[in-house]
mmCIF file of the C-alpha atoms, coordinates in Angstrom:
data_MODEL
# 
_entry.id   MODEL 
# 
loop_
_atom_site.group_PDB 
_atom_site.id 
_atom_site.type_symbol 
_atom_site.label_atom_id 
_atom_site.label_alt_id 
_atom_site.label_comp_id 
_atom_site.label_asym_id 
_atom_site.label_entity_id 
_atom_site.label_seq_id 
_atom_site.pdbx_PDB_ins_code 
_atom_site.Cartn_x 
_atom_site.Cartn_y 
_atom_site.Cartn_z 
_atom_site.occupancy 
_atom_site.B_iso_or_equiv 
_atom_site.pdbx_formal_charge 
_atom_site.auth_seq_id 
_atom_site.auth_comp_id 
_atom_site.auth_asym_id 
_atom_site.auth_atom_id 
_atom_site.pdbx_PDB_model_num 
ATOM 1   C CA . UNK A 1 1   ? -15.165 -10.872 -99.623  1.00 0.00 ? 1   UNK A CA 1 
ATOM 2   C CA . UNK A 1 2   ? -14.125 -14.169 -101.082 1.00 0.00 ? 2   UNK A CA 1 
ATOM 3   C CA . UNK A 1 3   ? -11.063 -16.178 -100.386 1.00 0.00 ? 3   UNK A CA 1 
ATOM 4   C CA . UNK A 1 4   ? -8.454  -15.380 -102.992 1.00 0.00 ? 4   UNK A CA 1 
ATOM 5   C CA . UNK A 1 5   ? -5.200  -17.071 -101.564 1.00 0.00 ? 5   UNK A CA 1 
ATOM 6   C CA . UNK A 1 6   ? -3.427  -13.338 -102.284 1.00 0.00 ? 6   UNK A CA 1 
ATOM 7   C CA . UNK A 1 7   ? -0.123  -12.687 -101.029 1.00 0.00 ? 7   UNK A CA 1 
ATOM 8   C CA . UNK A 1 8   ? 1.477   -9.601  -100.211 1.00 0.00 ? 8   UNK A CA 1 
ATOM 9   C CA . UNK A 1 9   ? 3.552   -9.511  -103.202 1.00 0.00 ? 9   UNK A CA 1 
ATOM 10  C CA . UNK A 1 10  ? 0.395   -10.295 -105.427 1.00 0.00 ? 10  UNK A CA 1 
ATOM 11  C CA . UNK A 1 11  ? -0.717  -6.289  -104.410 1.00 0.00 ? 11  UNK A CA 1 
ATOM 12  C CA . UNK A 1 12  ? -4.151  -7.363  -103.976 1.00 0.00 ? 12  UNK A CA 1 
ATOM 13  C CA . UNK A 1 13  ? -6.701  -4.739  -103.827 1.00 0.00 ? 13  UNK A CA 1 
ATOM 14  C CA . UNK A 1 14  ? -10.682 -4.126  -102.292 1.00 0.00 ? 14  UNK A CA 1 
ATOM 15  C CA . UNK A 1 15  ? -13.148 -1.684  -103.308 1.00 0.00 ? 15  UNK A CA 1 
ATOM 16  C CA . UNK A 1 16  ? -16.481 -0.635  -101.742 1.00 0.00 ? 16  UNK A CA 1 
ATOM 17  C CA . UNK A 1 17  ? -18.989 0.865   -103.861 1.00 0.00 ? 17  UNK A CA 1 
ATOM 18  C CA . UNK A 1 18  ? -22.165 3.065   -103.003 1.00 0.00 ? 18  UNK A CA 1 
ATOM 19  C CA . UNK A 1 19  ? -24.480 5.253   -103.837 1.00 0.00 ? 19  UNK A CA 1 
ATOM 20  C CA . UNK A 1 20  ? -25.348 8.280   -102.846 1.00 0.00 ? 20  UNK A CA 1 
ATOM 21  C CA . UNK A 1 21  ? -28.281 11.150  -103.681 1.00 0.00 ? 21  UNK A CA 1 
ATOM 22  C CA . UNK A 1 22  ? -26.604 13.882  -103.801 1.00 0.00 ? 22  UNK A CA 1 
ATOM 23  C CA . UNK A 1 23  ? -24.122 15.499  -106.486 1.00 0.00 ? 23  UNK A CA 1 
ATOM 24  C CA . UNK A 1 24  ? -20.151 15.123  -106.684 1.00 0.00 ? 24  UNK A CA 1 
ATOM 25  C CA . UNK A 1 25  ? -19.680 18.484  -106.175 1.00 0.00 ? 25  UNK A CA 1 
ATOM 26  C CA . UNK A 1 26  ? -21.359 18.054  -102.922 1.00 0.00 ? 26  UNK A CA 1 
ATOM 27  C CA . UNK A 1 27  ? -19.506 14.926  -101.690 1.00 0.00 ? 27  UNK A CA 1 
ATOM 28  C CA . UNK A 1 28  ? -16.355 16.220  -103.413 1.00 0.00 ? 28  UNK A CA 1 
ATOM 29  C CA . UNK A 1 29  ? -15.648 17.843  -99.906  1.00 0.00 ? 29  UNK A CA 1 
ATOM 30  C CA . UNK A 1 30  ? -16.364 15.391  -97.459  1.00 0.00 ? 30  UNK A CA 1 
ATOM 31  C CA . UNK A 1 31  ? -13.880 12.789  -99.476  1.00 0.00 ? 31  UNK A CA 1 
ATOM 32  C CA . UNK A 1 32  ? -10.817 15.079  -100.134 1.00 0.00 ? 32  UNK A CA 1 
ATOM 33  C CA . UNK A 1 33  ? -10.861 16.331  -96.527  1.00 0.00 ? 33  UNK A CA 1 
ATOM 34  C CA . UNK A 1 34  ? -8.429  14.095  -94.906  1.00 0.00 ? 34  UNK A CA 1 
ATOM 35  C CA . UNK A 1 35  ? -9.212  15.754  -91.590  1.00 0.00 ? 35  UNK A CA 1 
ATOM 36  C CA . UNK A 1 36  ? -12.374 14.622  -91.644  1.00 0.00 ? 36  UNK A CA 1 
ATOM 37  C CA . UNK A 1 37  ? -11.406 10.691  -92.224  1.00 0.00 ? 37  UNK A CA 1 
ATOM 38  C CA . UNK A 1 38  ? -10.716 9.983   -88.251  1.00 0.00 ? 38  UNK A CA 1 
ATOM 39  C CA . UNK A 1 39  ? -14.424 10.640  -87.911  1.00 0.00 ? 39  UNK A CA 1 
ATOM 40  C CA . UNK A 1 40  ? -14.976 7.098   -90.236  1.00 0.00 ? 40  UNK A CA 1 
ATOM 41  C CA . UNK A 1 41  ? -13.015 5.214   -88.886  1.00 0.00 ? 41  UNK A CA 1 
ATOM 42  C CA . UNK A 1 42  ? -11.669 2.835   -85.392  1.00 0.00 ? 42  UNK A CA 1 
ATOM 43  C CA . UNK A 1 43  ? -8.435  2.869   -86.557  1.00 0.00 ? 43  UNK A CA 1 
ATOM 44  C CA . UNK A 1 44  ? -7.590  6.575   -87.700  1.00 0.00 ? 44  UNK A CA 1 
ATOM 45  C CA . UNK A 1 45  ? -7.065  8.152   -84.687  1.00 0.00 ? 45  UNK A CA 1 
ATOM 46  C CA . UNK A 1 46  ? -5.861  11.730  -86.389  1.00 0.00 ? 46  UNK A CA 1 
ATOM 47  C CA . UNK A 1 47  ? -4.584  13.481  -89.382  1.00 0.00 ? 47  UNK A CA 1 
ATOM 48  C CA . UNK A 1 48  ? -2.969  16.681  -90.283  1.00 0.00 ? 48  UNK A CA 1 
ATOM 49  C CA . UNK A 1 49  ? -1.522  17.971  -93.252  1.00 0.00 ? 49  UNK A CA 1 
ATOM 50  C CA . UNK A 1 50  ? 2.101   19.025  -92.950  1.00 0.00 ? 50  UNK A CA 1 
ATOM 51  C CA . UNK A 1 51  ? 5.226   20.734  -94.947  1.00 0.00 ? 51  UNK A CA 1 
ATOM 52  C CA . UNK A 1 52  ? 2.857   23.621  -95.737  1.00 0.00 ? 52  UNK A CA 1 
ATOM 53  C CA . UNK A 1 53  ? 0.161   21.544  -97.140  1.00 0.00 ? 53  UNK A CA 1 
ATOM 54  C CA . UNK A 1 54  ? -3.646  22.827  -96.276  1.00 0.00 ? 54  UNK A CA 1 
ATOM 55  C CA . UNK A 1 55  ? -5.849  21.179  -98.435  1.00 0.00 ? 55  UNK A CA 1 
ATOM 56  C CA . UNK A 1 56  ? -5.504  18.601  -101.170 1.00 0.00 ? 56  UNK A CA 1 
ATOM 57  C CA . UNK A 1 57  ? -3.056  19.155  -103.997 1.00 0.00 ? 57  UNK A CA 1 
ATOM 58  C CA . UNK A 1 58  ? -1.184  16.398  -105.796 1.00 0.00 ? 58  UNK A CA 1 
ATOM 59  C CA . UNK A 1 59  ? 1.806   15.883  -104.198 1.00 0.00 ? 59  UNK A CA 1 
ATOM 60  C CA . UNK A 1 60  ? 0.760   17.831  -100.771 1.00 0.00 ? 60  UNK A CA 1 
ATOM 61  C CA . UNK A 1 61  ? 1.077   15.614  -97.475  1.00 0.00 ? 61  UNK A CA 1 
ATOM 62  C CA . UNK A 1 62  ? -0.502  14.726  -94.572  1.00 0.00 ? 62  UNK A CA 1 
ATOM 63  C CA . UNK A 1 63  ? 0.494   12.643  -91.852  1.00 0.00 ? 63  UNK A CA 1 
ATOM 64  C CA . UNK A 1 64  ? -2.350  10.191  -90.266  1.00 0.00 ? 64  UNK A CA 1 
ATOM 65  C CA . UNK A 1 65  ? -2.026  8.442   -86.682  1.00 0.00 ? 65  UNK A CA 1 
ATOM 66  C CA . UNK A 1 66  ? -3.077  4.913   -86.005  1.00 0.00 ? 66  UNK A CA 1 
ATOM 67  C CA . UNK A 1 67  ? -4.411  2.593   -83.038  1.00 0.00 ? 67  UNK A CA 1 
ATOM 68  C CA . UNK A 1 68  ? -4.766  -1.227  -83.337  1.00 0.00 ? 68  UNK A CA 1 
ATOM 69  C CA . UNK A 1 69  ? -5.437  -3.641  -80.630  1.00 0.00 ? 69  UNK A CA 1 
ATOM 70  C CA . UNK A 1 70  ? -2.921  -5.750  -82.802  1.00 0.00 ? 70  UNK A CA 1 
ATOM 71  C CA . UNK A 1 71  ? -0.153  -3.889  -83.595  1.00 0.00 ? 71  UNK A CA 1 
ATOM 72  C CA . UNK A 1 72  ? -0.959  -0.604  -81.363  1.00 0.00 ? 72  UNK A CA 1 
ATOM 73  C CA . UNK A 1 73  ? -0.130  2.968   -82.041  1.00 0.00 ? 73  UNK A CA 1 
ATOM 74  C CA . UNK A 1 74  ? 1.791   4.700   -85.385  1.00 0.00 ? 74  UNK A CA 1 
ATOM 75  C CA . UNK A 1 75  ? 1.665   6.945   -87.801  1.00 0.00 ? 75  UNK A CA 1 
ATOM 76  C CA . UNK A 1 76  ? 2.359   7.241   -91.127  1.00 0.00 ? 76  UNK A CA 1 
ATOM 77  C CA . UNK A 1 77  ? 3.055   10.087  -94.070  1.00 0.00 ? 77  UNK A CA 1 
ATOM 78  C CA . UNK A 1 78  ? 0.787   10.441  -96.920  1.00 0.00 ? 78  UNK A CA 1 
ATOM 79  C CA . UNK A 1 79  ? 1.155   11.903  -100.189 1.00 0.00 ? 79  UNK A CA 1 
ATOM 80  C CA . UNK A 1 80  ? -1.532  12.938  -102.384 1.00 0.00 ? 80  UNK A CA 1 
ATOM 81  C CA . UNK A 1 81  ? -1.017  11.360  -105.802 1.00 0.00 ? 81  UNK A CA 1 
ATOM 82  C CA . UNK A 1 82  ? -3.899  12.037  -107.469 1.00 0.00 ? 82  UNK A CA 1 
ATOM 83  C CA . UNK A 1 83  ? -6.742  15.023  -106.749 1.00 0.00 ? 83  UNK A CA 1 
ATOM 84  C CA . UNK A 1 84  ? -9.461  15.452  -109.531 1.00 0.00 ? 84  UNK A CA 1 
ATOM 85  C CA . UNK A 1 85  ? -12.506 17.895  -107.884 1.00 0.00 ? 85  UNK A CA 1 
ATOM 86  C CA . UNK A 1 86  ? -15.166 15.984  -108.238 1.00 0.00 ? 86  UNK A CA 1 
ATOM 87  C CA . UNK A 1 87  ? -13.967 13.124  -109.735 1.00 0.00 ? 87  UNK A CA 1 
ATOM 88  C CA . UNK A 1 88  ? -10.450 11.228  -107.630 1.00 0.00 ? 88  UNK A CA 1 
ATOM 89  C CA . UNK A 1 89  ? -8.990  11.860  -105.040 1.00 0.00 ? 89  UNK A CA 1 
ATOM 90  C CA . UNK A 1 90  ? -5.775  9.456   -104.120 1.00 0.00 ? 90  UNK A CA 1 
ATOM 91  C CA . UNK A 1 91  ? -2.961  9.052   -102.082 1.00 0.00 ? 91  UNK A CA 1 
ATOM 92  C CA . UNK A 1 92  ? 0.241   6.729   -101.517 1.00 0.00 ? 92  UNK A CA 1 
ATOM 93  C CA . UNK A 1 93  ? 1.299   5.738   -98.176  1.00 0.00 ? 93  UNK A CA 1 
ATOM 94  C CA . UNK A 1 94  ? 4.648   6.169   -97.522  1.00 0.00 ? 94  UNK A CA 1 
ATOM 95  C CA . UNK A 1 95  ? 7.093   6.324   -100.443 1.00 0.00 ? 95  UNK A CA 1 
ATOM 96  C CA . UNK A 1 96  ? 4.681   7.590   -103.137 1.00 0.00 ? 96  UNK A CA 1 
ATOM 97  C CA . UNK A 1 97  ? 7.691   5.535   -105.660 1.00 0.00 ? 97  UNK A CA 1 
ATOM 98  C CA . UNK A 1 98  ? 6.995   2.621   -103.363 1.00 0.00 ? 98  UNK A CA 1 
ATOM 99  C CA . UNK A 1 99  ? 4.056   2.819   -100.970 1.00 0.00 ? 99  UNK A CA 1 
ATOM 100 C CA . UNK A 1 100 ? 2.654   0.509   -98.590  1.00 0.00 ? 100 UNK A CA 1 
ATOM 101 C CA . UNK A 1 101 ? -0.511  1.096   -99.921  1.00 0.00 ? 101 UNK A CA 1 
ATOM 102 C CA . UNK A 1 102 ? -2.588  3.478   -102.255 1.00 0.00 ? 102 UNK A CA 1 
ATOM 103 C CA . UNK A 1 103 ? -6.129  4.564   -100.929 1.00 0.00 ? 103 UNK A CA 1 
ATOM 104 C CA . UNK A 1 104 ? -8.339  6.228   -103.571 1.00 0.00 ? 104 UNK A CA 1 
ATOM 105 C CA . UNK A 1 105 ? -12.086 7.500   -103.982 1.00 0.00 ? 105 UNK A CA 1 
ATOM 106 C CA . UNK A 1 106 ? -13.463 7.394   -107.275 1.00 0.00 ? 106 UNK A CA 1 
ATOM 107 C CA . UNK A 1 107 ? -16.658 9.826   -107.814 1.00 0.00 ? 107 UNK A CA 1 
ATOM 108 C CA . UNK A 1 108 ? -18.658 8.981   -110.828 1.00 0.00 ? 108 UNK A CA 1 
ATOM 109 C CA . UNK A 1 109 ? -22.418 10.557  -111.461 1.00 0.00 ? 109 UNK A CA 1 
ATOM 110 C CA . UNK A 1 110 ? -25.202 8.248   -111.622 1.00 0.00 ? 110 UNK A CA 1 
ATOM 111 C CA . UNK A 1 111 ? -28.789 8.542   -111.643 1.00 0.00 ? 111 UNK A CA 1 
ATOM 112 C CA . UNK A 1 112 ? -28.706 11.962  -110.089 1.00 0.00 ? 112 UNK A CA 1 
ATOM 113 C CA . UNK A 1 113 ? -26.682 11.184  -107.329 1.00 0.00 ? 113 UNK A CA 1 
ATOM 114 C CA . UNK A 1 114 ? -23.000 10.104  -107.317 1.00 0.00 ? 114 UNK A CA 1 
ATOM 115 C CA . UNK A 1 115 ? -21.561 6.326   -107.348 1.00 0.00 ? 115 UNK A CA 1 
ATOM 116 C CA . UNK A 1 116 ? -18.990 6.557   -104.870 1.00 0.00 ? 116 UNK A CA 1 
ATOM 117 C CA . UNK A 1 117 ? -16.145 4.044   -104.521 1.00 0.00 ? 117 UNK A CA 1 
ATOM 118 C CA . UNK A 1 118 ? -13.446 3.516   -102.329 1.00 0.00 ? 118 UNK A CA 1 
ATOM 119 C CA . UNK A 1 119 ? -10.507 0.771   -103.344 1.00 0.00 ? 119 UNK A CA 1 
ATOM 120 C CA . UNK A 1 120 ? -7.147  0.653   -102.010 1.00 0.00 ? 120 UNK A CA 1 
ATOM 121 C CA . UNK A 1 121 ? -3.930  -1.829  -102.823 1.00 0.00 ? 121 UNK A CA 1 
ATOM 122 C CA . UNK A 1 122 ? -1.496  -2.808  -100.225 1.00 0.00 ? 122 UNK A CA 1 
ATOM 123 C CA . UNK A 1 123 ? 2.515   -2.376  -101.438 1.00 0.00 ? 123 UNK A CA 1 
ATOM 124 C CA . UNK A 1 124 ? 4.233   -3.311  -102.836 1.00 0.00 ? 124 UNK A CA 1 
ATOM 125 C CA . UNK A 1 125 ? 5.910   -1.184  -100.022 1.00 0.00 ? 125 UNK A CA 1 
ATOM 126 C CA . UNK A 1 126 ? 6.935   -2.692  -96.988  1.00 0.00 ? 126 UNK A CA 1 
ATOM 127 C CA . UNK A 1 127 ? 3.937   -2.080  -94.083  1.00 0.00 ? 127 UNK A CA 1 
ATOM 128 C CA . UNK A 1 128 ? 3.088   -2.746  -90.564  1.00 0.00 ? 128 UNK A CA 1 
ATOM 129 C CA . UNK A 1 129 ? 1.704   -6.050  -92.027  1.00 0.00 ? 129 UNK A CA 1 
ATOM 130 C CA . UNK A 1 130 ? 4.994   -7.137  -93.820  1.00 0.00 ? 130 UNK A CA 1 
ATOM 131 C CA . UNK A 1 131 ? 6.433   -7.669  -89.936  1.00 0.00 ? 131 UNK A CA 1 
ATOM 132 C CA . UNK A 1 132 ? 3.292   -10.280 -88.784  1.00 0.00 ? 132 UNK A CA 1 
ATOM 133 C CA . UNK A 1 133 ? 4.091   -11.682 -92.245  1.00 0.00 ? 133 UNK A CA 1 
ATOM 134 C CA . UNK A 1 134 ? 7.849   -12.088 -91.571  1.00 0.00 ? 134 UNK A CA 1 
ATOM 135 C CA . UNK A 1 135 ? 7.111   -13.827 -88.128  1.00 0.00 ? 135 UNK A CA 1 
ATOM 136 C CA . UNK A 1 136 ? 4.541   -16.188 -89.749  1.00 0.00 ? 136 UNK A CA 1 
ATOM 137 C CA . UNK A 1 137 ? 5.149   -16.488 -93.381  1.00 0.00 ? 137 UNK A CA 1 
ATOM 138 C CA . UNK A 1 138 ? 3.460   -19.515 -93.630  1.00 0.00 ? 138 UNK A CA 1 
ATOM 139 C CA . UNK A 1 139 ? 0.343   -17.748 -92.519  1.00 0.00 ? 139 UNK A CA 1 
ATOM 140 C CA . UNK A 1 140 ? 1.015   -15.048 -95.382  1.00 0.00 ? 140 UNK A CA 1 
ATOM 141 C CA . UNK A 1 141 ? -2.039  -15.778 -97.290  1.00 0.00 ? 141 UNK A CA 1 
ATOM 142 C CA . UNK A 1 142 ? -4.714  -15.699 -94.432  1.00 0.00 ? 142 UNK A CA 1 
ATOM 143 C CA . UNK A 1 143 ? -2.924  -12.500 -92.692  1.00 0.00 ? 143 UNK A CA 1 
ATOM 144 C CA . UNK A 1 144 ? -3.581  -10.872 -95.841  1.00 0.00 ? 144 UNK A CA 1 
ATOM 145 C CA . UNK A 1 145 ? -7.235  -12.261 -96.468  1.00 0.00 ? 145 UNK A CA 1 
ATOM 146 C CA . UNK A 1 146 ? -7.982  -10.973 -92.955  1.00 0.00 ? 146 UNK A CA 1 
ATOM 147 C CA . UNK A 1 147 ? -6.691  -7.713  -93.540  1.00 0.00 ? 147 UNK A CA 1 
ATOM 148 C CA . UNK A 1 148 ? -8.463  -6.866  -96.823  1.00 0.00 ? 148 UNK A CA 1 
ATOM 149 C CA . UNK A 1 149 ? -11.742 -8.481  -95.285  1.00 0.00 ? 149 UNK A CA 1 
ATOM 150 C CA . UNK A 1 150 ? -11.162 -5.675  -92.281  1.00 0.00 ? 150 UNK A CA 1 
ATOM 151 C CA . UNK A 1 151 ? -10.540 -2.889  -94.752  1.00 0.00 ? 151 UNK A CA 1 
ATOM 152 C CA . UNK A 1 152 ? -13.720 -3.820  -96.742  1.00 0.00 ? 152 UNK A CA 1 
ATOM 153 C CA . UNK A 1 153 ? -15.516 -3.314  -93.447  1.00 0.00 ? 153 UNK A CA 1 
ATOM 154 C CA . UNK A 1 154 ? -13.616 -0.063  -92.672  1.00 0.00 ? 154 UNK A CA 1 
ATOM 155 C CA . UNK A 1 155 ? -14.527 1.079   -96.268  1.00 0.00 ? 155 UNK A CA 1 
ATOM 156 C CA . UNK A 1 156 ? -18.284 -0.129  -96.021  1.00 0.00 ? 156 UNK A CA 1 
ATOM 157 C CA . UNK A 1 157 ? -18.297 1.696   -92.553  1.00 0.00 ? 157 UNK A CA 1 
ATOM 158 C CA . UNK A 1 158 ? -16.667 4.994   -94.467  1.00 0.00 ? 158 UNK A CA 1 
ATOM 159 C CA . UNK A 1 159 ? -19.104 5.078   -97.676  1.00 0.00 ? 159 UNK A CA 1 
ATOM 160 C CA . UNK A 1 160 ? -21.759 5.320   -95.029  1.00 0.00 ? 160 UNK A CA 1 
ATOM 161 C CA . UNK A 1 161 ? -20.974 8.185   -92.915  1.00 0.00 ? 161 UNK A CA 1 
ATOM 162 C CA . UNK A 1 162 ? -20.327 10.455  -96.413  1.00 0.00 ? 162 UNK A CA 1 
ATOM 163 C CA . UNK A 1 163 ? -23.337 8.678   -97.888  1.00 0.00 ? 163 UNK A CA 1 
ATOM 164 C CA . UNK A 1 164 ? -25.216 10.454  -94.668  1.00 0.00 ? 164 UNK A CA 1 
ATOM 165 C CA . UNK A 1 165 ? -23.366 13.532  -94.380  1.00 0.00 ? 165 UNK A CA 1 
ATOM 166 C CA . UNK A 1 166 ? -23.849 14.130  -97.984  1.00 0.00 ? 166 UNK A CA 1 
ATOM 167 C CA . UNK A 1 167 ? -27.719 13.448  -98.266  1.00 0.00 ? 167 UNK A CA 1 
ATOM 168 C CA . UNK A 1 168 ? -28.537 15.715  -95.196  1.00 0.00 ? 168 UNK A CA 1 
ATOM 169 C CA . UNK A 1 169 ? -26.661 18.821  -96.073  1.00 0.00 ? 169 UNK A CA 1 
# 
């Protein structure tokens, strides 16, 4: 990832992108099964849907618990915002009106296997972030740089594991 001087308020955005040989419908699963994200990722310690929810709807929720050496343990309240089979699967974090980020996988055949993306756009919600940002506004833009540089590597790390799960079932 490049340098792009983005603050907060700018809502910048990263994407990862991937291919994989196998078929949407068989990836379809392994992206829209929140339960499943924990297993991707350092920082996503659980997640359970909640009010009701069991699987993904638009507008069902799910609430995800977090651990970072720099700002330790919480847990936020998802809402599915968008939920296409095969084809996008979204959600907002937080207020879905006013979220402190939107997550999204995009599934898109290719070749005869699926090009897989995951982006996501911080706010314009306030977030765990917004606080280090308060303390050190000066520092805005490079707390932000660092932050989309770690989700990229989160993301890259994600695409992965469904890129293997998906090719050996």
């Amino acid at each position: 990832m490049e340098w792009t001087g983005a603050r907060y308020a700018d809502r910048p955005t990263v994407e990862v992108t991937t291919w994989i040989a196998a078929p949407p419908e068989r990836v379809w699963p392994l992206v829209s099964d929140v339960t499943r994200m924990p297993e991707m990722s350092e920082e996503l310690q659980s997640v359970r849907w909640v009010d009701g929810a069991a699987g993904p709807t638009v507008g069902a929720r799910f609430v995800g618990r977090n651990k970072h050496e720099a700002f330790g343990e919480w847990e936020t309240t998802s809402t599915v915002v968008a939920c296409e089979p095969g084809r996008v699967f979204s959600w907002a974090v937080g207020d879905p009106e006013e979220p402190s980020a939107v997550w999204r996988f995009g599934l898109t055949p290719r070749n005869g296997g699926t090009e897989l993306s995951q982006w996501m756009r911080m706010g314009p919600g306030r977030s765990g972030l917004s606080f280090a940002i308060d303390a050190m506004p000066e520092k805005e833009q490079k707390i932000v740089f660092v932050w989309l540089r770690e989700f990229e590597r989160g993301m890259t790390v994600a695409l992965e594991h469904i890129r293997q799960w998906a090719e050996a079932s």
